Short mmCIF file of C-alpha atoms and ligand atoms in Angstrom, two decimals:
data_model
loop_
_atom_site.label_atom_id
_atom_site.label_comp_id
_atom_site.label_asym_id
_atom_site.label_seq_id
_atom_site.Cartn_x
_atom_site.Cartn_y
_atom_site.Cartn_z
CA MET A 18 -11.09 -13.46 30.31
CA ALA A 19 -11.57 -11.42 27.06
CA LEU A 20 -10.99 -11.53 23.52
CA ILE A 21 -8.24 -9.08 22.73
CA VAL A 22 -6.67 -8.06 19.52
CA HIS A 23 -3.25 -7.35 19.26
CA LYS A 24 -1.40 -5.45 16.08
CA TYR A 25 2.56 -5.28 16.09
CA GLY A 26 3.93 -2.96 13.67
CA GLY A 27 7.23 -3.46 11.20
CA THR A 28 9.75 -2.18 13.86
CA SER A 29 8.10 -4.21 16.67
CA MET A 30 8.38 -7.36 14.29
CA GLY A 31 11.73 -6.25 12.94
CA SER A 32 13.91 -9.01 13.54
CA THR A 33 13.62 -12.65 14.83
CA GLU A 34 14.94 -11.47 18.39
CA ARG A 35 11.97 -8.58 18.11
CA ILE A 36 9.72 -11.50 17.00
CA ARG A 37 10.66 -13.66 19.97
CA LEU A 38 9.79 -10.65 22.45
CA VAL A 39 6.24 -10.17 20.62
CA ALA A 40 5.65 -13.82 21.39
CA LYS A 41 6.68 -13.59 24.74
CA ARG A 42 4.57 -10.51 25.30
CA VAL A 43 1.47 -12.46 23.46
CA ALA A 44 2.20 -15.44 25.59
CA LYS A 45 1.98 -13.47 28.64
CA TRP A 46 -1.63 -12.36 27.71
CA ALA A 47 -2.65 -15.74 26.61
CA ARG A 48 -1.62 -17.31 29.70
CA ALA A 49 -3.55 -14.39 31.65
CA GLY A 50 -6.59 -16.47 30.29
CA HIS A 51 -7.37 -14.10 27.20
CA GLN A 52 -8.45 -15.02 23.84
CA MET A 53 -5.77 -13.74 21.60
CA VAL A 54 -5.88 -12.79 18.12
CA VAL A 55 -2.29 -11.22 16.73
CA VAL A 56 -2.22 -9.11 13.16
CA PRO A 57 1.35 -8.63 12.73
CA SER A 58 3.29 -6.35 9.73
CA ALA A 59 5.78 -7.45 7.57
CA MET A 60 9.36 -7.18 9.38
CA SER A 61 10.30 -3.61 9.08
CA GLY A 62 11.73 -2.45 5.55
CA GLU A 63 10.55 -5.77 3.92
CA THR A 64 7.51 -4.09 2.05
CA ASN A 65 9.66 -1.31 0.57
CA ARG A 66 12.29 -4.15 -0.35
CA LEU A 67 9.77 -6.09 -2.03
CA LEU A 68 8.50 -3.11 -4.05
CA GLY A 69 12.04 -1.99 -4.80
CA LEU A 70 12.59 -5.30 -6.66
CA ALA A 71 9.71 -4.90 -8.76
CA LYS A 72 10.91 -1.42 -9.81
CA GLU A 73 14.08 -2.82 -10.89
CA LEU A 74 12.58 -5.21 -13.15
CA SER A 75 9.99 -2.54 -14.54
CA PRO A 76 11.51 1.20 -13.89
CA GLN A 77 9.62 2.56 -16.99
CA HIS A 78 6.08 1.41 -15.90
CA GLU A 79 3.96 3.11 -13.62
CA ASP A 80 3.22 1.03 -10.50
CA SER A 81 -0.24 0.85 -11.59
CA ALA A 82 0.74 -1.34 -14.66
CA HIS A 83 1.46 -4.36 -12.46
CA GLN A 84 -0.89 -3.75 -9.56
CA ARG A 85 -2.13 -7.10 -8.99
CA GLU A 86 1.25 -8.53 -9.15
CA LEU A 87 2.25 -5.91 -6.66
CA ASP A 88 -0.40 -7.14 -4.17
CA MET A 89 0.77 -10.92 -5.22
CA LEU A 90 4.46 -9.61 -4.01
CA ALA A 91 3.95 -7.19 -0.95
CA SER A 92 1.54 -9.42 0.85
CA THR A 93 4.39 -11.99 1.19
CA GLY A 94 5.87 -9.76 3.86
CA GLU A 95 3.03 -10.22 6.20
CA GLN A 96 2.92 -14.01 5.42
CA ALA A 97 6.49 -14.72 6.76
CA SER A 98 6.26 -12.66 9.71
CA SER A 99 3.10 -14.21 10.52
CA ALA A 100 4.50 -17.83 10.33
CA LEU A 101 7.74 -16.67 12.40
CA LEU A 102 5.39 -15.36 15.19
CA ALA A 103 3.55 -18.39 15.28
CA ILE A 104 6.79 -20.35 15.25
CA ALA A 105 8.31 -18.30 18.06
CA LEU A 106 4.83 -18.76 20.10
CA GLN A 107 4.95 -22.49 19.67
CA ALA A 108 8.58 -22.34 20.78
CA GLU A 109 7.17 -20.24 23.91
CA GLY A 110 4.71 -23.67 24.43
CA ILE A 111 1.88 -21.66 23.31
CA GLU A 112 -0.48 -23.08 20.69
CA ALA A 113 -0.72 -20.71 17.71
CA VAL A 114 -1.58 -21.14 14.13
CA SER A 115 -1.26 -18.48 11.52
CA TYR A 116 -3.31 -17.38 8.45
CA ALA A 117 -2.90 -15.56 5.22
CA GLY A 118 -5.98 -13.17 4.71
CA TRP A 119 -7.43 -15.85 2.14
CA GLN A 120 -7.51 -18.62 4.56
CA VAL A 121 -9.87 -16.47 7.12
CA PRO A 122 -10.87 -15.01 4.54
CA ILE A 123 -10.86 -11.39 4.61
CA ARG A 124 -12.96 -10.28 1.69
CA THR A 125 -11.99 -7.26 0.16
CA ASN A 126 -13.01 -5.49 -3.31
CA ASN A 127 -10.23 -5.67 -6.31
CA ALA A 128 -8.80 -2.03 -6.04
CA PHE A 129 -5.41 -3.59 -6.13
CA THR A 130 -2.64 -1.59 -3.61
CA LYS A 131 -5.66 0.15 -2.03
CA ALA A 132 -8.64 -2.37 -1.42
CA ARG A 133 -11.28 -1.88 1.18
CA ILE A 134 -12.31 -4.70 3.44
CA GLU A 135 -16.06 -5.89 2.94
CA SER A 136 -16.32 -8.79 4.92
CA ILE A 137 -14.40 -11.07 7.60
CA ASP A 138 -15.46 -14.75 8.09
CA ASP A 139 -14.84 -15.17 11.92
CA GLN A 140 -15.84 -18.94 11.82
CA ARG A 141 -12.39 -20.43 11.41
CA VAL A 142 -11.09 -17.99 14.22
CA ARG A 143 -13.33 -18.70 16.35
CA GLN A 144 -13.09 -22.19 16.22
CA ASP A 145 -9.57 -21.86 16.99
CA LEU A 146 -10.12 -19.52 19.80
CA GLN A 147 -12.30 -22.01 21.38
CA ALA A 148 -9.70 -24.73 21.18
CA GLY A 149 -7.42 -22.58 23.00
CA ARG A 150 -4.94 -21.40 20.27
CA VAL A 151 -3.64 -18.06 19.63
CA VAL A 152 -4.84 -16.80 15.93
CA ILE A 153 -2.19 -14.88 14.01
CA ILE A 154 -3.92 -13.15 11.11
CA THR A 155 -1.60 -11.67 8.33
CA GLY A 156 -1.90 -7.63 8.32
CA PHE A 157 -2.53 -5.67 4.98
CA GLN A 158 -3.99 -8.06 2.86
CA GLY A 159 -7.31 -9.89 1.61
CA VAL A 160 -8.56 -11.48 -1.18
CA ASP A 161 -11.04 -10.43 -3.83
CA GLU A 162 -14.27 -12.33 -5.03
CA ASP A 163 -11.84 -13.77 -7.77
CA ASN A 164 -9.63 -15.39 -5.26
CA ASN A 165 -6.86 -12.53 -6.38
CA ILE A 166 -4.68 -11.48 -3.16
CA THR A 167 -5.24 -7.80 -2.41
CA THR A 168 -3.25 -5.07 -0.17
CA LEU A 169 -5.08 -2.39 1.81
CA GLY A 170 -2.50 0.45 1.12
CA ARG A 171 0.51 1.24 3.29
CA GLY A 172 0.15 1.06 6.88
CA GLY A 173 -2.86 -1.22 6.22
CA SER A 174 -2.25 -3.65 9.06
CA ASP A 175 -3.61 -1.35 11.23
CA THR A 176 -7.15 -1.51 9.32
CA SER A 177 -6.53 -5.46 9.35
CA ALA A 178 -6.35 -5.38 13.00
CA VAL A 179 -9.34 -2.96 13.95
CA ALA A 180 -11.45 -4.81 11.19
CA VAL A 181 -10.71 -8.43 12.65
CA ALA A 182 -11.51 -6.69 16.18
CA ALA A 183 -14.88 -5.48 14.77
CA ALA A 184 -15.56 -8.92 13.36
CA LEU A 185 -14.56 -10.67 16.40
CA LYS A 186 -16.45 -8.21 18.62
CA ALA A 187 -13.27 -8.00 20.34
CA HIS A 188 -13.21 -6.71 23.95
CA GLU A 189 -10.13 -4.00 22.65
CA CYS A 190 -7.84 -3.76 19.83
CA LEU A 191 -4.33 -2.73 21.21
CA ILE A 192 -1.94 -1.28 18.62
CA PHE A 193 1.72 -1.83 19.40
CA THR A 194 4.25 0.32 17.92
CA ASP A 195 7.47 1.74 18.37
CA VAL A 196 6.01 4.98 20.12
CA ASP A 197 4.48 4.58 23.55
CA GLY A 198 1.05 6.29 22.11
CA VAL A 199 -0.27 9.22 20.11
CA TYR A 200 1.72 12.38 20.46
CA THR A 201 0.74 16.19 20.36
CA SER A 202 3.06 15.82 17.06
CA ASP A 203 5.26 13.24 15.22
CA PRO A 204 7.76 13.04 18.28
CA ARG A 205 10.52 12.40 15.50
CA VAL A 206 9.99 16.00 14.34
CA VAL A 207 8.81 17.76 17.90
CA PRO A 208 10.88 16.20 20.48
CA GLU A 209 8.87 18.05 23.13
CA ALA A 210 5.71 16.43 21.89
CA ARG A 211 3.79 15.09 24.74
CA ARG A 212 1.62 12.00 24.74
CA LEU A 213 -2.06 12.11 24.95
CA LYS A 214 -3.63 9.77 27.56
CA THR A 215 -6.76 10.05 25.48
CA VAL A 216 -7.72 11.53 21.91
CA SER A 217 -11.27 11.73 20.63
CA PHE A 218 -12.11 9.67 17.70
CA GLU A 219 -12.93 12.43 15.44
CA GLU A 220 -9.45 14.36 16.31
CA MET A 221 -7.81 10.98 15.37
CA LEU A 222 -9.64 10.69 12.32
CA GLU A 223 -8.52 14.29 11.28
CA MET A 224 -5.04 13.66 12.58
CA ALA A 225 -4.28 10.70 10.44
CA SER A 226 -6.04 12.21 7.66
CA LEU A 227 -3.74 15.05 7.91
CA GLY A 228 -0.69 13.06 8.07
CA SER A 229 0.01 11.50 11.37
CA LYS A 230 0.83 8.01 10.15
CA VAL A 231 0.84 6.35 13.39
CA LEU A 232 -2.62 4.89 12.69
CA GLN A 233 -3.88 4.38 9.01
CA ILE A 234 -6.74 6.46 8.48
CA ARG A 235 -9.03 3.67 7.29
CA SER A 236 -8.29 1.82 10.44
CA VAL A 237 -9.74 4.97 12.40
CA GLU A 238 -12.83 5.03 10.02
CA PHE A 239 -13.44 1.37 11.04
CA ALA A 240 -13.11 1.89 14.45
CA GLY A 241 -15.60 4.81 14.72
CA LYS A 242 -18.01 2.86 12.60
CA TYR A 243 -18.15 -0.42 14.94
CA LYS A 244 -17.29 1.24 17.94
CA VAL A 245 -14.09 -0.82 18.39
CA PRO A 246 -12.14 0.36 21.66
CA LEU A 247 -8.39 1.11 20.41
CA ARG A 248 -5.27 1.92 22.03
CA VAL A 249 -2.15 2.97 20.86
CA LEU A 250 0.81 1.66 22.74
CA SER A 251 4.46 0.70 23.09
CA SER A 252 6.12 -2.91 22.19
CA PHE A 253 9.26 -1.42 23.42
CA THR A 254 8.50 -1.83 27.27
CA GLU A 255 9.81 -5.06 28.60
CA TRP A 256 7.64 -7.66 27.46
CA ASP A 257 7.02 -8.93 31.36
CA ILE A 258 5.46 -5.45 32.25
CA ASP A 259 2.20 -5.74 34.71
CA ILE A 260 -0.43 -6.65 32.48
CA ASP A 261 -3.01 -4.49 34.03
CA GLU A 262 -0.61 -1.80 33.84
CA GLU A 263 0.45 -2.51 30.20
CA ALA A 264 -3.61 -2.71 29.31
CA GLN A 265 -4.06 1.21 30.65
CA SER A 266 -0.80 2.56 29.14
CA GLY A 267 -0.52 4.42 25.87
CA THR A 268 -3.23 6.32 24.34
CA LEU A 269 -7.01 5.64 24.34
CA ILE A 270 -9.14 6.77 21.59
CA THR A 271 -12.26 7.81 22.93
CA PHE A 272 -15.71 8.18 21.34
CA GLU A 273 -17.36 9.79 24.33
CA GLU A 274 -16.52 13.85 24.12
CA ASP A 275 -17.41 14.11 27.63
CA GLU A 276 -14.60 11.28 28.66
CA GLN A 277 -12.02 13.93 28.11
CA MET A 278 -11.54 15.85 31.27
CA GLU A 279 -9.75 19.07 30.27
CA GLN A 280 -10.31 19.70 26.63
CA ALA A 281 -7.68 21.63 24.82
CA ILE A 282 -8.15 23.70 22.11
CA VAL A 283 -5.75 22.33 19.97
CA SER A 284 -4.98 18.62 20.69
CA GLY A 285 -2.37 18.03 18.23
CA ILE A 286 -0.37 19.27 15.15
CA ALA A 287 -0.21 17.14 11.76
CA PHE A 288 1.92 17.63 8.91
CA ASN A 289 2.19 16.06 5.09
CA ARG A 290 4.99 16.07 2.88
CA ASP A 291 3.20 14.02 0.34
CA GLU A 292 1.12 16.86 -1.69
CA ALA A 293 2.11 18.91 -4.64
CA LYS A 294 0.33 21.86 -5.81
CA ILE A 295 -0.71 22.83 -9.24
CA SER A 296 -1.64 26.36 -10.64
CA VAL A 297 -3.46 27.38 -13.63
CA ILE A 298 -2.81 31.05 -14.27
CA SER A 299 -5.31 33.41 -15.77
CA VAL A 300 -8.03 31.08 -16.87
CA PRO A 301 -11.44 32.88 -17.58
CA ASP A 302 -13.74 33.28 -14.67
CA LYS A 303 -16.80 31.82 -16.08
CA PRO A 304 -19.02 29.13 -15.13
CA GLY A 305 -17.88 25.26 -15.31
CA ILE A 306 -13.96 26.52 -15.21
CA ALA A 307 -13.37 24.49 -12.05
CA TYR A 308 -15.36 21.41 -13.85
CA GLN A 309 -13.43 21.59 -16.81
CA ILE A 310 -10.05 21.61 -14.83
CA LEU A 311 -11.16 19.25 -11.80
CA GLY A 312 -13.76 16.85 -13.72
CA ALA A 313 -10.86 15.65 -16.01
CA VAL A 314 -8.54 15.20 -12.93
CA ALA A 315 -11.16 13.26 -11.36
CA GLN A 316 -12.27 11.07 -14.24
CA ALA A 317 -8.28 10.04 -14.35
CA ASN A 318 -8.49 8.83 -10.53
CA ILE A 319 -6.53 11.45 -9.20
CA GLU A 320 -7.67 12.58 -5.95
CA VAL A 321 -7.75 16.38 -5.15
CA ASP A 322 -7.29 17.89 -1.32
CA MET A 323 -6.97 21.63 -1.31
CA ILE A 324 -8.47 24.01 -3.68
CA ILE A 325 -8.22 27.87 -4.13
CA GLN A 326 -9.51 30.24 -6.69
CA ASN A 327 -8.40 33.81 -6.50
CA ILE A 328 -11.05 36.84 -7.27
CA SER A 329 -10.88 37.59 -10.66
CA LYS A 330 -9.41 40.57 -12.39
CA ASP A 331 -10.23 41.49 -15.80
CA GLY A 332 -12.42 38.37 -15.87
CA LYS A 333 -9.37 36.27 -15.49
CA THR A 334 -8.56 34.01 -12.52
CA ASP A 335 -5.81 31.96 -10.88
CA PHE A 336 -6.92 28.20 -9.69
CA SER A 337 -4.46 26.01 -7.70
CA PHE A 338 -5.11 22.91 -6.01
CA THR A 339 -3.18 19.97 -4.71
CA VAL A 340 -2.74 16.36 -5.28
CA HIS A 341 -0.57 13.39 -3.97
CA ARG A 342 3.16 13.73 -5.38
CA ASN A 343 2.71 10.24 -6.98
CA ASP A 344 -0.13 11.63 -8.92
CA TYR A 345 1.34 15.24 -9.50
CA SER A 346 3.21 14.18 -13.24
CA ARG A 347 0.13 12.45 -14.22
CA ALA A 348 -1.94 15.60 -13.44
CA MET A 349 0.36 17.69 -15.10
CA ASP A 350 0.57 15.46 -18.69
CA LEU A 351 -3.03 15.54 -18.33
CA LEU A 352 -3.92 19.20 -17.76
CA LYS A 353 -1.25 19.96 -20.74
CA ALA A 354 -2.86 17.36 -23.17
CA LYS A 355 -6.13 17.42 -22.60
CA VAL A 356 -7.68 20.32 -20.67
CA LEU A 357 -5.70 23.43 -21.39
CA PRO A 358 -5.96 23.42 -25.07
CA ALA A 359 -9.60 23.86 -24.37
CA LEU A 360 -9.04 26.80 -22.09
CA GLY A 361 -6.86 28.52 -24.62
CA ASN A 362 -3.83 27.01 -23.30
CA PRO A 363 -3.26 29.04 -20.13
CA ASP A 364 0.21 28.95 -18.15
CA VAL A 365 0.29 26.12 -15.73
CA SER A 366 2.88 25.84 -12.58
CA GLY A 367 3.75 23.27 -10.42
CA ASP A 368 5.45 22.76 -7.17
CA THR A 369 6.21 19.53 -5.49
CA LYS A 370 8.28 21.27 -2.47
CA ILE A 371 5.33 22.19 -0.35
CA CYS A 372 3.87 20.77 2.80
CA LYS A 373 0.47 20.95 4.68
CA VAL A 374 0.68 21.71 7.99
CA SER A 375 -2.55 21.42 10.47
CA ILE A 376 -3.81 22.12 13.72
CA VAL A 377 -6.31 19.83 15.02
CA GLY A 378 -8.99 19.95 18.11
CA ILE A 379 -12.29 19.51 18.83
CA GLY A 380 -12.16 22.87 21.36
CA MET A 381 -11.92 24.78 18.36
CA ARG A 382 -15.55 24.25 17.96
CA SER A 383 -16.12 26.32 20.83
CA HIS A 384 -13.68 29.07 20.56
CA VAL A 385 -12.95 31.92 18.18
CA GLY A 386 -9.33 33.47 16.95
CA VAL A 387 -7.62 29.70 17.05
CA ALA A 388 -6.93 30.21 13.53
CA SER A 389 -5.75 33.54 13.63
CA LYS A 390 -3.53 32.62 16.21
CA MET A 391 -2.09 29.85 13.93
CA PHE A 392 -1.56 32.56 11.04
CA ARG A 393 -0.03 35.34 13.45
CA SER A 394 2.58 32.59 15.05
CA LEU A 395 3.53 31.47 11.30
CA SER A 396 4.03 35.35 10.12
CA GLU A 397 5.92 35.92 13.48
CA GLU A 398 8.62 33.08 11.85
CA GLY A 399 8.26 34.94 8.35
CA ILE A 400 6.57 31.75 6.76
CA ASN A 401 4.04 32.47 3.84
CA ILE A 402 0.97 30.72 3.76
CA GLN A 403 0.08 29.66 0.14
CA MET A 404 -3.08 28.09 0.76
CA ILE A 405 -5.53 27.59 3.45
CA SER A 406 -8.17 25.34 4.35
CA THR A 407 -10.44 24.77 7.45
CA SER A 408 -13.26 22.67 8.91
CA GLU A 409 -14.89 22.74 12.50
CA ILE A 410 -12.21 20.74 14.11
CA LYS A 411 -9.32 21.97 11.58
CA THR A 412 -7.25 24.43 10.24
CA SER A 413 -4.45 23.48 7.22
CA VAL A 414 -2.11 25.53 5.59
CA VAL A 415 0.10 24.89 2.54
CA ILE A 416 3.74 26.47 2.88
CA ASP A 417 6.73 26.02 1.47
CA GLU A 418 8.38 22.43 2.52
CA LYS A 419 11.67 23.96 3.96
CA TYR A 420 9.83 25.55 6.72
CA MET A 421 7.91 22.56 7.78
CA GLU A 422 9.76 21.86 11.10
CA LEU A 423 9.93 25.57 12.15
CA ALA A 424 6.24 25.77 11.42
CA VAL A 425 5.33 22.73 13.32
CA ARG A 426 7.50 23.60 16.31
CA ALA A 427 6.37 27.39 16.66
CA LEU A 428 2.67 26.06 16.56
CA HIS A 429 3.26 23.52 18.91
CA LYS A 430 4.88 26.16 21.43
CA ALA A 431 2.14 28.82 20.31
CA PHE A 432 -0.76 26.22 21.47
CA ASP A 433 1.07 25.45 24.85
CA LEU A 434 1.20 21.69 23.68
CA GLU A 435 4.02 20.68 25.84
CA GLN A 436 2.81 22.62 28.96
CA ASN A 437 -0.66 20.92 29.42
CA GLN A 438 -1.13 17.65 31.03
CA ALA A 439 -3.02 15.13 29.13
P1 LIG B 520 4.17 0.73 12.91
O1 LIG B 520 5.35 -0.02 11.95
O2 LIG B 520 4.15 0.16 14.21
O3 LIG B 520 2.96 0.80 11.95
P2 LIG B 520 4.44 3.36 11.99
O4 LIG B 520 5.71 3.98 11.86
O5 LIG B 520 3.62 3.25 10.98
O6 LIG B 520 4.90 2.51 13.25
O7 LIG B 520 3.76 4.50 13.16
C1 LIG B 520 4.59 4.90 14.58
C2 LIG B 520 5.08 6.23 14.04
O8 LIG B 520 4.27 7.39 13.75
C3 LIG B 520 5.99 6.67 14.92
O9 LIG B 520 7.36 6.13 14.86
C4 LIG B 520 5.99 8.16 14.90
O10 LIG B 520 7.50 8.78 14.29
C5 LIG B 520 5.16 8.28 13.70
N1 LIG B 520 3.98 9.72 14.09
C6 LIG B 520 3.72 10.73 13.36
N2 LIG B 520 2.80 11.21 14.17
C7 LIG B 520 2.38 11.00 15.07
C8 LIG B 520 1.74 11.19 16.45
N3 LIG B 520 1.05 12.41 16.46
N4 LIG B 520 1.98 10.44 17.45
C9 LIG B 520 3.07 9.45 17.41
N5 LIG B 520 3.51 9.08 16.55
C10 LIG B 520 3.64 9.74 15.11
N1 LIG B 521 3.72 -3.84 5.36
C1 LIG B 521 2.82 -3.02 5.25
C2 LIG B 521 3.29 -1.37 4.85
O1 LIG B 521 4.61 -1.46 5.11
C3 LIG B 521 1.51 -2.73 5.99
C4 LIG B 521 1.84 -2.17 7.34
O2 LIG B 521 2.74 -2.29 7.99
O3 LIG B 521 0.94 -1.76 8.02
O4 LIG B 521 3.05 -0.35 4.43
MG1 LIG B 522 2.01 1.87 10.65
#
């Protein structure tokens, strides 16, 4: 008997029929003698629907104007699905109780719409588990110290589940979703993508941060910090599949490098269409310029991802960086109003039709020529690279958005990802 956390995403909870199947699956685990905690997402589309209603009422306001209320609103999606799952479990003859974040409580900071979990009180949950109840805890939400409801950012139920698993020292956290594991690339874009039986924590962290939305990045960070055994698997198998077989299915996130038998040089290709590029043209090449531009951007709480500065010509240089597309207009307005006048009003140009494509693999540490193979493969497809950034285990490039699928597929092939066995 073990304490197990299951998380079910939006598609898995997408209708009453799907919720019934989730209940049957959870009941199977409970009947096998496990102590079960389940963290559901809102039914698919519900969070978007709710946020869309807010936009209808306040189209002229940036989301930031109503952040507290947006959390109050969006959190209801998870509250509804959690209660429905408890009802479905009770209908299966399983004792179950659902809790909103504040009832546990899951304490967060007060950064509405992107709050961070600070602590989880396990007392109430443990009492229920000891009494033989299945405990359902709303994903995506928590409560700040002033008892305001907060949410954890899109995809945040993954983080709720891993944090709950860490707080309860669960034997394993199983993330049930609409794919049967972590693939070499998003199978929706690369049909030849192959499921990985294991992926190292470091690679998963990179892949999540570079755009593979199969796990929210903070959930991977939590798993790493608290060494939570984490597995991604499908909720679309038959619910009564053998439990031991199910427990071994999907993709296991591993913490030991040597657990990976045959280490591929590149394990995965990630991509991200959420960024936009801003270039300031012909700024004086002298100390303090990067700070003048990016300092103002950072002060406005806009995160910058990639940065490049060209070598200078006649004492002038071009300076480019990327921001999230949602922050693009704000960053442009800020530059034009506050930063560029002090630099002699240099030209500024922007491009929202870019994407970032990245290769990820811990094998890159010990192999040379991996990045150049990436560049060759893109050049063979006639794809121009606009920006490059590298770290020990990844290389990312910014390219024109229209070549994204071509680039991802070409790289997948170039690194033999469809052929190797995991
Ligand atoms: P859930 O609602 O269960 O949280 P998500 O839509 O957030 O599900 O995440 C699952 C999706 O992630 C898959 O349907 C898939 O399209 C996408 N995805 C992106 N990259 C990968 C990858 N490398 N491996 C598997 N799935 C991926
Ligand atoms: N329902 C939230 C979202 O759509 C959280 C989640 O599904 O993980 O982002
Ligand atoms: Mg998700």
